[in-house]
């Protein structure tokens, strides 16, 4: 029996797809690498499906890389469906992948609901994607939406939000100014810390947030925090 080159490629594809479901994370990683190295339209749905359930971060990152190796026309529709998934990991990973692809046609999918998603990982992925995909002229509106999340979560989440805001530049200043009038000390401090990072990007967030908390505790204003 003669095995043609086409048959051999089909066999390799089947092995790679099976490898994505292997119990061993290293095998899944190698399978994702193989899929990205030899892109094939038949892989796209499986890659997206696997992103939603893959437990290992480094494997998910390789799955995202593999998806970026395929034509956007094939990956975008499935990823846009995933951002509406009831599964938090599916939403988060789809948003992360969209940020890596960088196609602005995904912008309408970055909704206010995603920017304020109850799951911190989803929200953080949405913030990063939004900053990368926002069309020219929409930055002030995005800054206003992001500012509603000030004071949210622990330090890692707050740092992610501050970085997203700072990436938008000075258009964030009106939204930050408004947030400094909040009666919530966490919101106030986070806004002050973000202002400081905008002025001096080399300032460490830990220092900025602690300084901002000190200013708030003393009843200071944003001007006093500068």
PDB file of N, CA and C in Angstrom, residues 154-210:
ATOM      1  N   UNK A 154      -7.449  43.169  43.764  1.00  0.00           N
ATOM      2  CA  UNK A 154      -6.190  43.239  44.479  1.00  0.00           C
ATOM      3  C   UNK A 154      -5.158  43.981  43.633  1.00  0.00           C
ATOM      4  N   UNK A 155      -3.914  44.039  44.129  1.00  0.00           N
ATOM      5  CA  UNK A 155      -2.883  44.846  43.483  1.00  0.00           C
ATOM      6  C   UNK A 155      -2.653  44.463  42.017  1.00  0.00           C
ATOM      7  N   UNK A 156      -2.617  43.173  41.724  1.00  0.00           N
ATOM      8  CA  UNK A 156      -2.340  42.741  40.357  1.00  0.00           C
ATOM      9  C   UNK A 156      -3.413  43.251  39.389  1.00  0.00           C
ATOM     10  N   UNK A 157      -4.660  43.166  39.814  1.00  0.00           N
ATOM     11  CA  UNK A 157      -5.764  43.654  38.988  1.00  0.00           C
ATOM     12  C   UNK A 157      -5.697  45.165  38.844  1.00  0.00           C
ATOM     13  N   UNK A 158      -5.423  45.854  39.931  1.00  0.00           N
ATOM     14  CA  UNK A 158      -5.335  47.305  39.886  1.00  0.00           C
ATOM     15  C   UNK A 158      -4.178  47.766  39.001  1.00  0.00           C
ATOM     16  N   UNK A 159      -3.049  47.058  39.067  1.00  0.00           N
ATOM     17  CA  UNK A 159      -1.907  47.396  38.214  1.00  0.00           C
ATOM     18  C   UNK A 159      -2.259  47.212  36.743  1.00  0.00           C
ATOM     19  N   UNK A 160      -2.979  46.139  36.422  1.00  0.00           N
ATOM     20  CA  UNK A 160      -3.391  45.904  35.034  1.00  0.00           C
ATOM     21  C   UNK A 160      -4.256  47.047  34.521  1.00  0.00           C
ATOM     22  N   UNK A 161      -5.181  47.498  35.359  1.00  0.00           N
ATOM     23  CA  UNK A 161      -6.057  48.598  34.950  1.00  0.00           C
ATOM     24  C   UNK A 161      -5.268  49.891  34.773  1.00  0.00           C
ATOM     25  N   UNK A 162      -4.373  50.173  35.703  1.00  0.00           N
ATOM     26  CA  UNK A 162      -3.567  51.389  35.597  1.00  0.00           C
ATOM     27  C   UNK A 162      -2.718  51.373  34.324  1.00  0.00           C
ATOM     28  N   UNK A 163      -2.131  50.237  34.016  1.00  0.00           N
ATOM     29  CA  UNK A 163      -1.330  50.133  32.798  1.00  0.00           C
ATOM     30  C   UNK A 163      -2.179  50.362  31.553  1.00  0.00           C
ATOM     31  N   UNK A 164      -3.379  49.809  31.561  1.00  0.00           N
ATOM     32  CA  UNK A 164      -4.268  49.998  30.416  1.00  0.00           C
ATOM     33  C   UNK A 164      -4.624  51.470  30.258  1.00  0.00           C
ATOM     34  N   UNK A 165      -4.954  52.120  31.358  1.00  0.00           N
ATOM     35  CA  UNK A 165      -5.303  53.532  31.305  1.00  0.00           C
ATOM     36  C   UNK A 165      -4.115  54.381  30.834  1.00  0.00           C
ATOM     37  N   UNK A 166      -2.962  54.137  31.422  1.00  0.00           N
ATOM     38  CA  UNK A 166      -1.772  54.911  31.065  1.00  0.00           C
ATOM     39  C   UNK A 166      -1.434  54.753  29.587  1.00  0.00           C
ATOM     40  N   UNK A 167      -1.684  53.578  29.042  1.00  0.00           N
ATOM     41  CA  UNK A 167      -1.402  53.343  27.623  1.00  0.00           C
ATOM     42  C   UNK A 167      -2.239  54.236  26.712  1.00  0.00           C
ATOM     43  N   UNK A 168      -3.364  54.733  27.213  1.00  0.00           N
ATOM     44  CA  UNK A 168      -4.217  55.622  26.419  1.00  0.00           C
ATOM     45  C   UNK A 168      -3.693  57.056  26.393  1.00  0.00           C
ATOM     46  N   UNK A 169      -2.801  57.385  27.328  1.00  0.00           N
ATOM     47  CA  UNK A 169      -2.226  58.721  27.341  1.00  0.00           C
ATOM     48  C   UNK A 169      -3.074  59.730  28.104  1.00  0.00           C
ATOM     49  N   UNK A 170      -2.882  60.996  27.805  1.00  0.00           N
ATOM     50  CA  UNK A 170      -3.488  62.064  28.589  1.00  0.00           C
ATOM     51  C   UNK A 170      -5.001  62.184  28.440  1.00  0.00           C
ATOM     52  N   UNK A 171      -5.578  61.442  27.511  1.00  0.00           N
ATOM     53  CA  UNK A 171      -7.056  61.481  27.393  1.00  0.00           C
ATOM     54  C   UNK A 171      -7.726  60.926  28.652  1.00  0.00           C
ATOM     55  N   UNK A 172      -6.941  60.235  29.489  1.00  0.00           N
ATOM     56  CA  UNK A 172      -7.529  59.648  30.697  1.00  0.00           C
ATOM     57  C   UNK A 172      -7.680  60.666  31.824  1.00  0.00           C
ATOM     58  N   UNK A 173      -7.047  61.830  31.697  1.00  0.00           N
ATOM     59  CA  UNK A 173      -7.010  62.770  32.822  1.00  0.00           C
ATOM     60  C   UNK A 173      -8.391  63.212  33.314  1.00  0.00           C
ATOM     61  N   UNK A 174      -9.349  63.553  32.434  1.00  0.00           N
ATOM     62  CA  UNK A 174     -10.672  63.934  32.956  1.00  0.00           C
ATOM     63  C   UNK A 174     -11.338  62.815  33.755  1.00  0.00           C
ATOM     64  N   UNK A 175     -11.230  61.592  33.266  1.00  0.00           N
ATOM     65  CA  UNK A 175     -11.846  60.467  33.979  1.00  0.00           C
ATOM     66  C   UNK A 175     -11.165  60.233  35.318  1.00  0.00           C
ATOM     67  N   UNK A 176      -9.842  60.384  35.352  1.00  0.00           N
ATOM     68  CA  UNK A 176      -9.112  60.212  36.614  1.00  0.00           C
ATOM     69  C   UNK A 176      -9.459  61.325  37.588  1.00  0.00           C
ATOM     70  N   UNK A 177      -9.559  62.540  37.078  1.00  0.00           N
ATOM     71  CA  UNK A 177      -9.909  63.676  37.945  1.00  0.00           C
ATOM     72  C   UNK A 177     -11.261  63.432  38.613  1.00  0.00           C
ATOM     73  N   UNK A 178     -12.220  62.959  37.836  1.00  0.00           N
ATOM     74  CA  UNK A 178     -13.538  62.667  38.399  1.00  0.00           C
ATOM     75  C   UNK A 178     -13.449  61.580  39.469  1.00  0.00           C
ATOM     76  N   UNK A 179     -12.613  60.574  39.207  1.00  0.00           N
ATOM     77  CA  UNK A 179     -12.482  59.461  40.157  1.00  0.00           C
ATOM     78  C   UNK A 179     -11.852  59.908  41.468  1.00  0.00           C
ATOM     79  N   UNK A 180     -11.035  60.964  41.436  1.00  0.00           N
ATOM     80  CA  UNK A 180     -10.417  61.440  42.684  1.00  0.00           C
ATOM     81  C   UNK A 180     -11.424  62.112  43.603  1.00  0.00           C
ATOM     82  N   UNK A 181     -12.621  62.369  43.108  1.00  0.00           N
ATOM     83  CA  UNK A 181     -13.668  62.948  43.960  1.00  0.00           C
ATOM     84  C   UNK A 181     -14.557  61.862  44.568  1.00  0.00           C
ATOM     85  N   UNK A 182     -14.250  60.615  44.262  1.00  0.00           N
ATOM     86  CA  UNK A 182     -15.066  59.507  44.776  1.00  0.00           C
ATOM     87  C   UNK A 182     -14.956  59.411  46.299  1.00  0.00           C
ATOM     88  N   UNK A 183     -16.072  59.136  46.982  1.00  0.00           N
ATOM     89  CA  UNK A 183     -16.016  58.945  48.429  1.00  0.00           C
ATOM     90  C   UNK A 183     -15.380  57.615  48.820  1.00  0.00           C
ATOM     91  N   UNK A 184     -15.189  56.736  47.852  1.00  0.00           N
ATOM     92  CA  UNK A 184     -14.568  55.443  48.111  1.00  0.00           C
ATOM     93  C   UNK A 184     -13.052  55.630  48.132  1.00  0.00           C
ATOM     94  N   UNK A 185     -12.404  55.403  49.272  1.00  0.00           N
ATOM     95  CA  UNK A 185     -10.958  55.640  49.353  1.00  0.00           C
ATOM     96  C   UNK A 185     -10.141  54.753  48.419  1.00  0.00           C
ATOM     97  N   UNK A 186     -10.640  53.561  48.097  1.00  0.00           N
ATOM     98  CA  UNK A 186      -9.906  52.685  47.178  1.00  0.00           C
ATOM     99  C   UNK A 186      -9.904  53.265  45.761  1.00  0.00           C
ATOM    100  N   UNK A 187     -11.054  53.791  45.351  1.00  0.00           N
ATOM    101  CA  UNK A 187     -11.156  54.422  44.032  1.00  0.00           C
ATOM    102  C   UNK A 187     -10.276  55.664  43.978  1.00  0.00           C
ATOM    103  N   UNK A 188     -10.378  56.480  45.006  1.00  0.00           N
ATOM    104  CA  UNK A 188      -9.600  57.719  45.082  1.00  0.00           C
ATOM    105  C   UNK A 188      -8.103  57.412  44.992  1.00  0.00           C
ATOM    106  N   UNK A 189      -7.646  56.476  45.811  1.00  0.00           N
ATOM    107  CA  UNK A 189      -6.215  56.139  45.837  1.00  0.00           C
ATOM    108  C   UNK A 189      -5.753  55.551  44.508  1.00  0.00           C
ATOM    109  N   UNK A 190      -6.563  54.709  43.930  1.00  0.00           N
ATOM    110  CA  UNK A 190      -6.186  54.085  42.653  1.00  0.00           C
ATOM    111  C   UNK A 190      -6.084  55.140  41.557  1.00  0.00           C
ATOM    112  N   UNK A 191      -6.995  56.088  41.563  1.00  0.00           N
ATOM    113  CA  UNK A 191      -6.951  57.169  40.573  1.00  0.00           C
ATOM    114  C   UNK A 191      -5.688  58.006  40.746  1.00  0.00           C
ATOM    115  N   UNK A 192      -5.349  58.344  41.991  1.00  0.00           N
ATOM    116  CA  UNK A 192      -4.137  59.123  42.248  1.00  0.00           C
ATOM    117  C   UNK A 192      -2.885  58.358  41.813  1.00  0.00           C
ATOM    118  N   UNK A 193      -2.857  57.066  42.109  1.00  0.00           N
ATOM    119  CA  UNK A 193      -1.703  56.252  41.733  1.00  0.00           C
ATOM    120  C   UNK A 193      -1.554  56.193  40.218  1.00  0.00           C
ATOM    121  N   UNK A 194      -2.677  56.111  39.518  1.00  0.00           N
ATOM    122  CA  UNK A 194      -2.636  56.053  38.055  1.00  0.00           C
ATOM    123  C   UNK A 194      -2.166  57.389  37.485  1.00  0.00           C
ATOM    124  N   UNK A 195      -2.613  58.487  38.085  1.00  0.00           N
ATOM    125  CA  UNK A 195      -2.115  59.805  37.680  1.00  0.00           C
ATOM    126  C   UNK A 195      -0.598  59.876  37.824  1.00  0.00           C
ATOM    127  N   UNK A 196      -0.114  59.361  38.924  1.00  0.00           N
ATOM    128  CA  UNK A 196       1.338  59.400  39.165  1.00  0.00           C
ATOM    129  C   UNK A 196       2.087  58.575  38.127  1.00  0.00           C
ATOM    130  N   UNK A 197       1.549  57.410  37.794  1.00  0.00           N
ATOM    131  CA  UNK A 197       2.194  56.562  36.786  1.00  0.00           C
ATOM    132  C   UNK A 197       2.168  57.224  35.414  1.00  0.00           C
ATOM    133  N   UNK A 198       1.106  57.968  35.119  1.00  0.00           N
ATOM    134  CA  UNK A 198       1.041  58.679  33.844  1.00  0.00           C
ATOM    135  C   UNK A 198       2.121  59.753  33.778  1.00  0.00           C
ATOM    136  N   UNK A 199       2.309  60.469  34.890  1.00  0.00           N
ATOM    137  CA  UNK A 199       3.328  61.519  34.928  1.00  0.00           C
ATOM    138  C   UNK A 199       4.737  60.937  34.912  1.00  0.00           C
ATOM    139  N   UNK A 200       4.919  59.848  35.633  1.00  0.00           N
ATOM    140  CA  UNK A 200       6.254  59.258  35.768  1.00  0.00           C
ATOM    141  C   UNK A 200       6.149  57.747  35.616  1.00  0.00           C
ATOM    142  N   UNK A 201       6.266  57.233  34.381  1.00  0.00           N
ATOM    143  CA  UNK A 201       6.113  55.794  34.131  1.00  0.00           C
ATOM    144  C   UNK A 201       7.124  54.933  34.877  1.00  0.00           C
ATOM    145  N   UNK A 202       8.235  55.539  35.299  1.00  0.00           N
ATOM    146  CA  UNK A 202       9.263  54.770  36.011  1.00  0.00           C
ATOM    147  C   UNK A 202       8.906  54.556  37.481  1.00  0.00           C
ATOM    148  N   UNK A 203       7.875  55.236  37.932  1.00  0.00           N
ATOM    149  CA  UNK A 203       7.423  55.046  39.308  1.00  0.00           C
ATOM    150  C   UNK A 203       6.846  53.637  39.473  1.00  0.00           C
ATOM    151  N   UNK A 204       7.282  52.929  40.471  1.00  0.00           N
ATOM    152  CA  UNK A 204       6.723  51.608  40.721  1.00  0.00           C
ATOM    153  C   UNK A 204       5.295  51.726  41.205  1.00  0.00           C
ATOM    154  N   UNK A 205       4.436  50.794  40.776  1.00  0.00           N
ATOM    155  CA  UNK A 205       3.029  50.881  41.160  1.00  0.00           C
ATOM    156  C   UNK A 205       2.871  50.750  42.669  1.00  0.00           C
ATOM    157  N   UNK A 206       3.663  49.881  43.284  1.00  0.00           N
ATOM    158  CA  UNK A 206       3.546  49.685  44.727  1.00  0.00           C
ATOM    159  C   UNK A 206       3.797  50.993  45.464  1.00  0.00           C
ATOM    160  N   UNK A 207       4.841  51.709  45.034  1.00  0.00           N
ATOM    161  CA  UNK A 207       5.133  53.003  45.656  1.00  0.00           C
ATOM    162  C   UNK A 207       4.006  53.996  45.371  1.00  0.00           C
ATOM    163  N   UNK A 208       3.549  54.005  44.112  1.00  0.00           N
ATOM    164  CA  UNK A 208       2.509  54.960  43.721  1.00  0.00           C
ATOM    165  C   UNK A 208       1.226  54.747  44.506  1.00  0.00           C
ATOM    166  N   UNK A 209       0.816  53.491  44.680  1.00  0.00           N
ATOM    167  CA  UNK A 209      -0.442  53.224  45.375  1.00  0.00           C
ATOM    168  C   UNK A 209      -0.313  53.511  46.864  1.00  0.00           C
ATOM    169  N   UNK A 210       0.839  53.203  47.455  1.00  0.00           N
ATOM    170  CA  UNK A 210       1.024  53.481  48.879  1.00  0.00           C
ATOM    171  C   UNK A 210       1.061  54.989  49.136  1.00  0.00           C
TER     172      UNK A 210
END
